[in-house]
Amino acid sequence: MCSRPTSACPVSDGLLRRLVPASLLGRLMLVMAAGLLVTQIAASAIWASQLRYKSQVETQSAAKYVAHSAAGAIRFFRSLPPAYRALIIQQLREMGGTRFFVNLNHAYVPVEQIAPHPLADKAIATVAATLKSDLPNSPGFRLAFAWPDRLVVAEHDVRLEDLPNAWVQHVLLLQPDPAPILVIQTEIEPGNWLYMAALMPNPYFLSGSDPFSWDRLMPQALSLAVVLLLCLLVVRSITRPLAALSDAAAAVGQGHDDATPPLPETGSREFVNTARAFGAMRERIARYIEDRERLFISISHDLRTPITRLKLRAELLDDDALRNDFEEDLDELDMMVKGALQCVKDSDIHENPADIRLDALLGRMVKSAQLAGHEVGYQASGITVRGKPLALKRALGNLLDNALFYGARAVIAVREEPGSVVVEVRDHGPGVPEDALASLFDPYVRLAHGRDSNDGGMGLGLGIARGIVEAHGGRLDLRNHPEGGLVAQVRLPARRPVGICAE
């Protein structure tokens, strides 16, 4: 339990995240399986209670029937002279027996009872009550259920299996599946005990009342397996188009739209409409990018000529101060046009993804910076990522250039984390105010100390770097280091091993 109701339990949340599948297919299957299991358990519980009640009613009725028959047999043998009883029993055995196996003993014969069972106890209680009602003057009855292989039927430990088969084969079930036998013993007169053994009308009433027997659980298990299999097929047919849609959206976001085939317009009506809408959106995005490229090409072509013409005219001005003002404005305008064009080119690099060894890529950048007189720290990591080499070099180069421009020295660190590769570029400068971190990615935004350190920049480097990193499926974050300076953290997806595919 959490001590604070307003805060989440980290242990329970972590356990829940581990138990709940991450994929939509897994979650839907988990919900469906849980729903089916709960339904099966509830239905089985209701059915078990009904079956238990029905078994109790049937057992009570059968026990009364057996008790009335036993009461009639006891009256009959009591009415016979003692000398004729053994003769009658012998004749009954030769005829194949009656409802009961009957024997006469001089004392009570101990019986090894079966394991306690609610239905057996109820049957014995009902038989005892019925016998007492039918034979109120009887001295008493000894009742028990026993298994045939352990049943003693006479004095001196004479067992049922020792008797001739003809005496009991029409009365009791011995083979192939023995049934429990009800034994009734009563003293009909001093020194003479009547021993009666019989089966219940439903010999297997004990096993038939078990709602969780294997023969009853098997159909439920088979039905559950069939329903789960059908659910798996249906849910998979639903989630597979969603996975294709996710892959297509990721490809569009990372600039791989040309290599992705159009989404098939098959399946449910909702997915067909989604596929058509996505296809139309992808076409609009492609047209927008083409229009943007044409627009900037036109701007480059149309603005360079008037800017050059204005510079030539400015040279003809006699007033030096006015001429210098015009030239500064034109230089600034020219720089803005070049910066905008460079931003488009840097964020739209057309090249094929490849395996990139970060040690080689960063090592060349560090060596070039050190040759230029900068202090850069880096240790080889042996990590490889998948991406566009030139684009990734440009993004990391922009981050390193920022660190060198605005800090006394820079440190590059590379490490692996579950599912990702992290590259951190830290400078040892003054850092950035916390409220200004979010605005650093905006174009042409530069802080005061940045303008002092690099007056030739235009504030486009971080935005270009973030666009390239996000096109690789990663993320670029900025934060201040506790010991001073700014940390630019690039988190890229880990390279997928060969032969392993995502679900």
Short mmCIF file of C-alpha atoms in Angstrom, two decimals:
data_model
loop_
_atom_site.label_atom_id
_atom_site.label_comp_id
_atom_site.label_asym_id
_atom_site.label_seq_id
_atom_site.Cartn_x
_atom_site.Cartn_y
_atom_site.Cartn_z
CA MET A 1 0.00 0.00 0.00
CA CYS A 2 1.16 3.55 -0.70
CA SER A 3 1.47 5.77 2.32
CA ARG A 4 0.34 8.80 0.35
CA PRO A 5 -2.95 8.47 -1.52
CA THR A 6 -2.09 11.26 -3.94
CA SER A 7 1.08 9.61 -5.20
CA ALA A 8 1.34 6.49 -7.32
CA CYS A 9 2.95 3.31 -6.01
CA PRO A 10 6.16 2.84 -8.05
CA VAL A 11 6.37 -0.87 -7.24
CA SER A 12 2.79 -1.66 -8.26
CA ASP A 13 3.05 0.58 -11.34
CA GLY A 14 6.24 -1.16 -12.42
CA LEU A 15 4.70 -4.59 -11.87
CA LEU A 16 1.60 -3.55 -13.82
CA ARG A 17 3.73 -2.33 -16.72
CA ARG A 18 5.59 -5.65 -16.78
CA LEU A 19 2.40 -7.69 -16.71
CA VAL A 20 0.46 -5.69 -19.30
CA PRO A 21 1.77 -6.27 -22.86
CA ALA A 22 2.98 -3.23 -24.77
CA SER A 23 1.42 -4.18 -28.13
CA LEU A 24 -2.24 -3.65 -28.99
CA LEU A 25 -2.51 -7.32 -30.01
CA GLY A 26 -1.21 -8.46 -26.62
CA ARG A 27 -3.49 -6.12 -24.69
CA LEU A 28 -6.60 -7.09 -26.64
CA MET A 29 -5.78 -10.78 -26.21
CA LEU A 30 -5.18 -10.24 -22.48
CA VAL A 31 -8.54 -8.46 -22.08
CA MET A 32 -10.39 -11.09 -24.12
CA ALA A 33 -8.71 -13.99 -22.31
CA ALA A 34 -9.42 -12.42 -18.92
CA GLY A 35 -13.05 -11.77 -19.90
CA LEU A 36 -13.52 -15.32 -21.15
CA LEU A 37 -11.89 -16.79 -18.06
CA VAL A 38 -14.02 -14.68 -15.73
CA THR A 39 -17.14 -15.64 -17.69
CA GLN A 40 -16.20 -19.33 -17.65
CA ILE A 41 -15.46 -19.24 -13.92
CA ALA A 42 -18.71 -17.43 -13.12
CA ALA A 43 -20.74 -19.76 -15.34
CA SER A 44 -18.99 -22.79 -13.84
CA ALA A 45 -19.67 -21.54 -10.31
CA ILE A 46 -23.39 -21.04 -11.07
CA TRP A 47 -23.60 -24.39 -12.82
CA ALA A 48 -21.71 -26.10 -9.97
CA SER A 49 -24.12 -24.69 -7.39
CA GLN A 50 -27.11 -25.82 -9.44
CA LEU A 51 -25.55 -29.26 -10.01
CA ARG A 52 -24.76 -29.57 -6.30
CA TYR A 53 -28.35 -28.71 -5.37
CA LYS A 54 -29.74 -31.12 -7.95
CA SER A 55 -27.42 -33.89 -6.74
CA GLN A 56 -28.51 -33.34 -3.17
CA VAL A 57 -32.19 -33.55 -4.11
CA GLU A 58 -31.66 -36.69 -6.21
CA THR A 59 -29.51 -38.31 -3.52
CA GLN A 60 -32.12 -37.61 -0.87
CA SER A 61 -34.89 -39.08 -3.02
CA ALA A 62 -32.79 -42.16 -3.89
CA ALA A 63 -31.84 -42.66 -0.23
CA LYS A 64 -35.51 -42.64 0.80
CA TYR A 65 -36.29 -45.22 -1.86
CA VAL A 66 -33.47 -47.50 -0.67
CA ALA A 67 -34.51 -46.98 2.97
CA HIS A 68 -38.13 -47.96 2.30
CA SER A 69 -36.95 -51.09 0.48
CA ALA A 70 -34.59 -51.94 3.34
CA ALA A 71 -37.38 -51.42 5.87
CA GLY A 72 -39.57 -53.88 3.96
CA ALA A 73 -36.76 -56.45 3.85
CA ILE A 74 -36.11 -56.08 7.57
CA ARG A 75 -39.81 -56.62 8.34
CA PHE A 76 -39.81 -59.72 6.14
CA PHE A 77 -36.82 -61.34 7.83
CA ARG A 78 -38.14 -60.47 11.28
CA SER A 79 -41.37 -62.21 10.47
CA LEU A 80 -39.59 -65.44 9.51
CA PRO A 81 -38.71 -68.09 12.08
CA PRO A 82 -34.96 -68.04 12.80
CA ALA A 83 -34.52 -71.54 11.36
CA TYR A 84 -35.96 -70.50 7.99
CA ARG A 85 -33.93 -67.31 7.48
CA ALA A 86 -30.72 -68.98 6.29
CA LEU A 87 -32.72 -71.17 3.90
CA ILE A 88 -34.51 -68.17 2.39
CA ILE A 89 -31.20 -66.33 1.98
CA GLN A 90 -29.68 -69.38 0.23
CA GLN A 91 -32.64 -69.60 -2.15
CA LEU A 92 -32.39 -65.89 -2.93
CA ARG A 93 -28.69 -66.25 -3.74
CA GLU A 94 -29.33 -69.20 -6.06
CA MET A 95 -32.04 -67.18 -7.84
CA GLY A 96 -29.56 -64.33 -8.50
CA GLY A 97 -30.31 -62.13 -5.52
CA THR A 98 -32.74 -59.32 -4.89
CA ARG A 99 -32.36 -55.58 -4.34
CA PHE A 100 -29.98 -56.35 -1.44
CA PHE A 101 -27.17 -58.74 -0.76
CA VAL A 102 -28.30 -60.28 2.55
CA ASN A 103 -26.34 -62.18 5.18
CA LEU A 104 -26.85 -63.21 8.80
CA ASN A 105 -24.19 -62.71 11.47
CA HIS A 106 -24.02 -63.18 15.23
CA ALA A 107 -22.54 -59.72 15.83
CA TYR A 108 -21.93 -56.40 14.18
CA VAL A 109 -19.33 -56.61 11.39
CA PRO A 110 -16.97 -53.56 11.28
CA VAL A 111 -16.95 -51.81 7.91
CA GLU A 112 -14.13 -49.65 6.52
CA GLN A 113 -15.92 -46.54 5.30
CA ILE A 114 -15.09 -44.45 2.26
CA ALA A 115 -13.52 -41.01 2.60
CA PRO A 116 -15.93 -38.36 3.91
CA HIS A 117 -18.16 -36.91 1.22
CA PRO A 118 -21.10 -34.46 1.63
CA LEU A 119 -23.44 -36.50 -0.57
CA ALA A 120 -22.56 -39.77 1.17
CA ASP A 121 -23.20 -38.18 4.57
CA LYS A 122 -26.53 -36.82 3.36
CA ALA A 123 -27.55 -40.22 1.97
CA ILE A 124 -26.71 -41.97 5.25
CA ALA A 125 -28.59 -39.37 7.27
CA THR A 126 -31.66 -39.70 5.02
CA VAL A 127 -31.59 -43.52 5.15
CA ALA A 128 -31.26 -43.47 8.95
CA ALA A 129 -34.16 -41.04 9.36
CA THR A 130 -36.39 -43.03 6.98
CA LEU A 131 -35.60 -46.37 8.66
CA LYS A 132 -36.32 -44.89 12.06
CA SER A 133 -39.62 -43.56 10.75
CA ASP A 134 -40.61 -46.86 9.12
CA LEU A 135 -39.33 -49.06 11.96
CA PRO A 136 -39.80 -47.05 15.15
CA ASN A 137 -39.41 -50.15 17.40
CA SER A 138 -36.08 -51.20 15.93
CA PRO A 139 -33.13 -51.13 18.37
CA GLY A 140 -30.96 -49.19 15.92
CA PHE A 141 -29.08 -49.27 12.62
CA ARG A 142 -25.43 -49.18 11.62
CA LEU A 143 -24.96 -47.49 8.22
CA ALA A 144 -21.86 -46.94 6.10
CA PHE A 145 -20.59 -46.61 2.52
CA ALA A 146 -17.67 -48.89 1.60
CA TRP A 147 -15.68 -49.87 -1.48
CA PRO A 148 -16.18 -53.44 -2.74
CA ASP A 149 -12.52 -54.48 -2.49
CA ARG A 150 -12.41 -53.58 1.22
CA LEU A 151 -15.89 -54.71 2.24
CA VAL A 152 -16.21 -57.33 5.00
CA VAL A 153 -19.55 -59.16 4.75
CA ALA A 154 -19.36 -61.77 7.50
CA GLU A 155 -17.64 -62.70 10.70
CA HIS A 156 -14.07 -63.94 10.78
CA ASP A 157 -13.07 -61.30 8.21
CA VAL A 158 -14.92 -62.79 5.25
CA ARG A 159 -14.69 -60.27 2.43
CA LEU A 160 -16.96 -59.68 -0.51
CA GLU A 161 -14.30 -60.84 -2.95
CA ASP A 162 -14.21 -64.22 -1.17
CA LEU A 163 -17.83 -65.00 -2.02
CA PRO A 164 -18.94 -66.83 -5.17
CA ASN A 165 -19.44 -64.46 -8.06
CA ALA A 166 -22.99 -65.69 -8.68
CA TRP A 167 -24.09 -64.42 -5.27
CA VAL A 168 -23.25 -60.78 -5.94
CA GLN A 169 -22.83 -60.18 -9.70
CA HIS A 170 -26.51 -59.25 -10.13
CA VAL A 171 -26.63 -57.15 -6.99
CA LEU A 172 -23.34 -55.21 -6.69
CA LEU A 173 -20.96 -53.60 -9.19
CA LEU A 174 -17.50 -55.08 -8.80
CA GLN A 175 -16.05 -54.80 -12.31
CA PRO A 176 -14.86 -52.94 -14.29
CA ASP A 177 -15.58 -49.73 -12.39
CA PRO A 178 -16.55 -50.46 -8.78
CA ALA A 179 -19.22 -48.31 -7.14
CA PRO A 180 -19.59 -47.50 -3.42
CA ILE A 181 -21.87 -49.91 -1.54
CA LEU A 182 -24.36 -48.91 1.15
CA VAL A 183 -24.19 -51.30 4.11
CA ILE A 184 -27.11 -51.52 6.58
CA GLN A 185 -26.76 -53.65 9.72
CA THR A 186 -29.42 -54.07 12.39
CA GLU A 187 -30.02 -56.49 15.25
CA ILE A 188 -33.31 -58.22 14.51
CA GLU A 189 -33.11 -60.14 17.79
CA PRO A 190 -30.43 -60.62 20.42
CA GLY A 191 -27.42 -62.40 18.90
CA ASN A 192 -28.73 -62.19 15.31
CA TRP A 193 -27.67 -59.33 13.05
CA LEU A 194 -29.10 -58.78 9.60
CA TYR A 195 -26.44 -57.59 7.12
CA MET A 196 -27.67 -55.90 3.92
CA ALA A 197 -25.58 -54.36 1.14
CA ALA A 198 -26.96 -52.48 -1.87
CA LEU A 199 -26.10 -49.93 -4.52
CA MET A 200 -27.75 -46.56 -4.78
CA PRO A 201 -30.14 -46.16 -7.76
CA ASN A 202 -27.37 -44.07 -9.35
CA PRO A 203 -24.28 -46.10 -8.36
CA TYR A 204 -21.86 -43.31 -9.34
CA PHE A 205 -23.71 -40.49 -7.62
CA LEU A 206 -20.55 -39.32 -5.85
CA SER A 207 -18.48 -38.77 -8.98
CA GLY A 208 -21.43 -37.48 -10.98
CA SER A 209 -21.82 -34.56 -8.59
CA ASP A 210 -18.29 -33.20 -9.10
CA PRO A 211 -18.55 -30.09 -11.33
CA PHE A 212 -14.78 -29.98 -11.81
CA SER A 213 -14.26 -33.53 -13.00
CA TRP A 214 -11.97 -34.01 -15.98
CA ASP A 215 -14.74 -35.08 -18.36
CA ARG A 216 -16.60 -31.84 -17.60
CA LEU A 217 -13.60 -29.52 -17.61
CA MET A 218 -12.31 -30.83 -20.94
CA PRO A 219 -15.22 -29.45 -23.08
CA GLN A 220 -14.91 -26.09 -21.34
CA ALA A 221 -11.15 -26.01 -21.92
CA LEU A 222 -11.62 -26.92 -25.59
CA SER A 223 -14.29 -24.26 -26.07
CA LEU A 224 -12.08 -21.68 -24.35
CA ALA A 225 -9.12 -22.62 -26.57
CA VAL A 226 -11.25 -22.40 -29.73
CA VAL A 227 -12.68 -19.01 -28.74
CA LEU A 228 -9.21 -17.67 -27.89
CA LEU A 229 -7.85 -18.93 -31.22
CA LEU A 230 -10.67 -17.24 -33.12
CA CYS A 231 -10.13 -14.06 -31.09
CA LEU A 232 -6.42 -14.18 -31.90
CA LEU A 233 -7.14 -14.46 -35.62
CA VAL A 234 -9.70 -11.65 -35.54
CA VAL A 235 -7.59 -9.32 -33.40
CA ARG A 236 -4.50 -10.01 -35.50
CA SER A 237 -6.42 -9.20 -38.66
CA ILE A 238 -7.39 -5.89 -37.01
CA THR A 239 -3.98 -4.96 -35.62
CA ARG A 240 -1.92 -5.96 -38.67
CA PRO A 241 -3.26 -3.06 -40.80
CA LEU A 242 -2.63 -0.75 -37.84
CA ALA A 243 0.99 -1.93 -37.74
CA ALA A 244 1.29 -1.21 -41.47
CA LEU A 245 -0.20 2.24 -40.87
CA SER A 246 2.29 2.84 -38.04
CA ASP A 247 5.23 1.80 -40.23
CA ALA A 248 4.03 4.04 -43.06
CA ALA A 249 3.62 7.01 -40.70
CA ALA A 250 7.11 6.42 -39.27
CA ALA A 251 8.54 6.23 -42.79
CA VAL A 252 6.86 9.52 -43.74
CA GLY A 253 8.16 11.17 -40.56
CA GLN A 254 11.72 9.97 -41.23
CA GLY A 255 11.76 10.91 -44.87
CA HIS A 256 11.54 7.36 -46.28
CA ASP A 257 8.22 7.91 -47.99
CA ASP A 258 9.50 6.95 -51.44
CA ALA A 259 10.49 3.46 -50.25
CA THR A 260 7.12 2.76 -48.61
CA PRO A 261 4.35 1.27 -50.81
CA PRO A 262 0.85 2.70 -50.51
CA LEU A 263 -1.34 1.20 -47.81
CA PRO A 264 -3.63 -1.53 -49.19
CA GLU A 265 -7.27 -0.49 -49.12
CA THR A 266 -8.49 -3.81 -47.75
CA GLY A 267 -10.06 -4.91 -44.50
CA SER A 268 -12.75 -3.19 -42.48
CA ARG A 269 -14.53 -0.07 -43.68
CA GLU A 270 -12.90 2.04 -40.98
CA PHE A 271 -9.39 0.97 -41.99
CA VAL A 272 -10.12 1.49 -45.69
CA ASN A 273 -11.24 5.05 -44.91
CA THR A 274 -8.14 5.57 -42.75
CA ALA A 275 -5.86 4.23 -45.50
CA ARG A 276 -7.44 6.56 -48.05
CA ALA A 277 -7.15 9.54 -45.71
CA PHE A 278 -3.52 8.69 -44.94
CA GLY A 279 -2.72 8.32 -48.64
CA ALA A 280 -4.30 11.70 -49.37
CA MET A 281 -2.38 13.27 -46.47
CA ARG A 282 0.89 11.76 -47.71
CA GLU A 283 0.29 13.17 -51.18
CA ARG A 284 -0.45 16.61 -49.72
CA ILE A 285 2.73 16.49 -47.63
CA ALA A 286 4.76 15.47 -50.69
CA ARG A 287 3.26 18.31 -52.73
CA TYR A 288 3.93 20.72 -49.87
CA ILE A 289 7.59 19.70 -49.69
CA GLU A 290 7.96 20.03 -53.45
CA ASP A 291 6.29 23.43 -53.37
CA ARG A 292 8.57 24.49 -50.52
CA GLU A 293 11.68 23.48 -52.45
CA ARG A 294 10.49 25.30 -55.55
CA LEU A 295 9.63 28.32 -53.44
CA PHE A 296 13.10 28.55 -51.91
CA ILE A 297 14.77 27.92 -55.24
CA SER A 298 12.71 30.77 -56.66
CA ILE A 299 13.61 32.96 -53.70
CA SER A 300 17.28 32.15 -54.21
CA HIS A 301 17.09 32.98 -57.87
CA ASP A 302 14.87 36.05 -57.61
CA LEU A 303 16.48 37.72 -54.60
CA ARG A 304 20.13 37.35 -55.52
CA THR A 305 19.74 39.49 -58.63
CA PRO A 306 18.09 42.53 -56.94
CA ILE A 307 20.45 42.25 -53.96
CA THR A 308 23.45 42.30 -56.28
CA ARG A 309 21.94 45.22 -58.23
CA LEU A 310 21.34 47.15 -55.03
CA LYS A 311 24.92 46.54 -53.93
CA LEU A 312 26.17 47.96 -57.22
CA ARG A 313 23.98 51.00 -56.85
CA ALA A 314 25.11 51.49 -53.28
CA GLU A 315 28.69 51.70 -54.54
CA LEU A 316 27.65 54.74 -56.60
CA LEU A 317 26.53 56.71 -53.57
CA ASP A 318 28.79 59.64 -52.72
CA ASP A 319 27.84 59.78 -49.07
CA ASP A 320 30.15 57.28 -47.32
CA ALA A 321 27.98 56.97 -44.21
CA LEU A 322 24.84 56.35 -46.25
CA ARG A 323 26.69 53.89 -48.47
CA ASN A 324 27.92 51.94 -45.44
CA ASP A 325 24.40 51.76 -44.02
CA PHE A 326 23.05 50.43 -47.31
CA GLU A 327 25.81 47.81 -47.54
CA GLU A 328 25.21 46.60 -43.98
CA ASP A 329 21.49 46.21 -44.64
CA LEU A 330 22.13 44.38 -47.90
CA ASP A 331 24.70 42.08 -46.27
CA GLU A 332 22.22 41.24 -43.54
CA LEU A 333 19.52 40.56 -46.12
CA ASP A 334 21.89 38.38 -48.12
CA MET A 335 22.83 36.45 -44.95
CA MET A 336 19.18 35.85 -44.09
CA VAL A 337 18.47 34.48 -47.58
CA LYS A 338 21.51 32.20 -47.44
CA GLY A 339 20.57 31.04 -43.96
CA ALA A 340 17.02 30.15 -45.00
CA LEU A 341 18.30 28.24 -48.02
CA GLN A 342 20.89 26.45 -45.89
CA CYS A 343 18.21 25.48 -43.37
CA VAL A 344 16.16 23.82 -46.13
CA LYS A 345 19.16 22.01 -47.55
CA ASP A 346 20.41 20.78 -44.17
CA SER A 347 17.04 19.39 -43.08
CA ASP A 348 16.27 17.66 -46.40
CA ILE A 349 19.29 15.49 -47.20
CA HIS A 350 18.51 12.71 -49.66
CA GLU A 351 20.72 9.70 -48.87
CA ASN A 352 20.26 6.06 -48.00
CA PRO A 353 20.50 4.88 -44.37
CA ALA A 354 23.60 2.90 -43.44
CA ASP A 355 25.42 1.58 -40.37
CA ILE A 356 27.41 4.45 -38.83
CA ARG A 357 30.35 3.84 -36.51
CA LEU A 358 30.12 6.71 -34.07
CA ASP A 359 33.80 6.45 -33.15
CA ALA A 360 34.82 7.15 -36.73
CA LEU A 361 32.22 9.90 -37.26
CA LEU A 362 32.86 11.74 -33.99
CA GLY A 363 36.59 11.05 -34.11
CA ARG A 364 36.98 13.00 -37.36
CA MET A 365 34.94 15.88 -35.97
CA VAL A 366 36.97 15.96 -32.75
CA LYS A 367 40.26 15.81 -34.63
CA SER A 368 39.25 18.69 -36.90
CA ALA A 369 38.23 20.79 -33.88
CA GLN A 370 41.51 20.02 -32.09
CA LEU A 371 43.51 21.02 -35.16
CA ALA A 372 41.62 24.32 -35.11
CA GLY A 373 42.88 24.92 -31.56
CA HIS A 374 39.77 23.84 -29.62
CA GLU A 375 39.78 21.59 -26.58
CA VAL A 376 37.43 18.63 -27.07
CA GLY A 377 37.22 15.49 -24.92
CA TYR A 378 35.98 12.16 -26.29
CA GLN A 379 36.46 8.47 -25.50
CA ALA A 380 35.79 5.71 -28.01
CA SER A 381 32.66 3.63 -27.31
CA GLY A 382 32.54 1.07 -30.14
CA ILE A 383 28.83 1.80 -30.72
CA THR A 384 27.17 1.67 -34.14
CA VAL A 385 23.86 3.26 -35.12
CA ARG A 386 21.68 3.14 -38.22
CA GLY A 387 21.04 6.40 -40.06
CA LYS A 388 21.98 8.83 -42.81
CA PRO A 389 25.71 9.52 -42.43
CA LEU A 390 25.87 13.06 -43.86
CA ALA A 391 22.70 14.21 -42.10
CA LEU A 392 23.79 12.82 -38.74
CA LYS A 393 27.26 14.34 -39.18
CA ARG A 394 25.66 17.71 -39.86
CA ALA A 395 23.40 17.48 -36.78
CA LEU A 396 26.21 16.44 -34.40
CA GLY A 397 28.52 18.97 -36.05
CA ASN A 398 26.08 21.78 -35.34
CA LEU A 399 25.92 20.73 -31.68
CA LEU A 400 29.71 20.56 -31.40
CA ASP A 401 30.09 23.94 -33.11
CA ASN A 402 27.63 25.49 -30.65
CA ALA A 403 29.51 23.96 -27.73
CA LEU A 404 32.85 25.30 -29.01
CA PHE A 405 31.47 28.75 -29.81
CA TYR A 406 29.72 29.29 -26.47
CA GLY A 407 31.91 27.28 -24.07
CA ALA A 408 35.56 27.19 -23.18
CA ARG A 409 35.78 23.50 -24.09
CA ALA A 410 33.50 20.62 -25.07
CA VAL A 411 33.09 16.99 -23.99
CA ILE A 412 31.34 14.31 -26.06
CA ALA A 413 30.03 11.16 -24.34
CA VAL A 414 28.36 8.15 -25.95
CA ARG A 415 26.56 5.35 -24.12
CA GLU A 416 23.99 2.64 -24.73
CA GLU A 417 20.67 2.39 -22.92
CA PRO A 418 17.86 -0.15 -23.38
CA GLY A 419 16.56 0.38 -26.90
CA SER A 420 18.53 3.58 -27.60
CA VAL A 421 21.96 5.16 -28.05
CA VAL A 422 22.64 8.45 -26.24
CA VAL A 423 25.15 11.04 -27.47
CA GLU A 424 25.77 14.00 -25.13
CA VAL A 425 27.65 17.13 -26.12
CA ARG A 426 28.48 19.34 -23.16
CA ASP A 427 30.12 22.74 -23.18
CA HIS A 428 31.77 24.45 -20.21
CA GLY A 429 30.19 27.83 -20.82
CA PRO A 430 27.82 29.92 -18.72
CA GLY A 431 24.77 27.79 -19.53
CA VAL A 432 21.32 29.02 -20.49
CA PRO A 433 18.51 30.42 -18.31
CA GLU A 434 15.91 27.74 -17.68
CA ASP A 435 13.09 29.81 -19.13
CA ALA A 436 15.05 30.27 -22.38
CA LEU A 437 15.79 26.58 -23.09
CA ALA A 438 12.57 25.95 -25.00
CA SER A 439 13.12 28.92 -27.33
CA LEU A 440 16.63 27.90 -28.44
CA PHE A 441 15.21 25.72 -31.23
CA ASP A 442 13.31 28.63 -32.78
CA PRO A 443 14.94 30.09 -35.92
CA TYR A 444 16.98 33.29 -35.55
CA VAL A 445 16.79 33.11 -31.73
CA ARG A 446 20.16 33.86 -30.13
CA LEU A 447 20.97 34.81 -26.57
CA ALA A 448 23.13 37.76 -25.63
CA HIS A 449 26.30 35.80 -24.85
CA GLY A 450 25.79 33.82 -28.08
CA ARG A 451 25.84 36.96 -30.18
CA ASP A 452 28.99 38.08 -28.42
CA SER A 453 30.76 34.75 -29.00
CA ASN A 454 29.64 34.14 -32.58
CA ASP A 455 28.46 37.27 -34.35
CA GLY A 456 28.29 35.45 -37.70
CA GLY A 457 25.66 32.90 -36.64
CA MET A 458 21.98 33.06 -37.47
CA GLY A 459 20.42 30.84 -34.75
CA LEU A 460 19.47 28.00 -37.09
CA GLY A 461 21.90 25.27 -36.00
CA LEU A 462 19.85 23.78 -33.15
CA GLY A 463 16.64 23.72 -35.18
CA ILE A 464 18.43 21.96 -38.05
CA ALA A 465 19.97 19.44 -35.65
CA ARG A 466 16.63 18.67 -34.01
CA GLY A 467 14.93 18.17 -37.38
CA ILE A 468 17.61 15.69 -38.48
CA VAL A 469 17.53 13.79 -35.16
CA GLU A 470 13.74 13.54 -35.21
CA ALA A 471 13.87 12.34 -38.84
CA HIS A 472 16.00 9.46 -37.52
CA GLY A 473 13.30 8.59 -34.98
CA GLY A 474 15.23 10.16 -32.11
CA ARG A 475 14.99 13.13 -29.79
CA LEU A 476 17.16 16.13 -28.98
CA ASP A 477 16.95 17.64 -25.50
CA LEU A 478 18.78 20.56 -23.89
CA ARG A 479 19.50 20.97 -20.21
CA ASN A 480 21.94 22.80 -17.96
CA HIS A 481 24.66 20.75 -16.33
CA PRO A 482 24.75 20.89 -12.52
CA GLU A 483 28.44 21.93 -12.66
CA GLY A 484 27.88 24.55 -15.34
CA GLY A 485 27.48 24.60 -19.07
CA LEU A 486 24.82 23.35 -21.48
CA VAL A 487 24.25 19.66 -22.33
CA ALA A 488 22.74 18.71 -25.69
CA GLN A 489 21.48 15.10 -25.46
CA VAL A 490 20.74 13.17 -28.65
CA ARG A 491 18.81 9.92 -28.17
CA LEU A 492 18.77 7.68 -31.26
CA PRO A 493 17.08 4.27 -31.71
CA ALA A 494 19.46 1.37 -31.15
CA ARG A 495 20.54 -0.53 -34.23
CA ARG A 496 18.36 -3.61 -34.66
CA PRO A 497 20.38 -6.85 -34.79
CA VAL A 498 20.39 -8.70 -38.09
CA GLY A 499 17.69 -11.34 -38.31
CA ILE A 500 15.50 -9.85 -35.56
CA CYS A 501 12.32 -8.14 -36.67
CA ALA A 502 9.89 -6.07 -34.69
CA GLU A 503 6.49 -7.46 -34.10
#
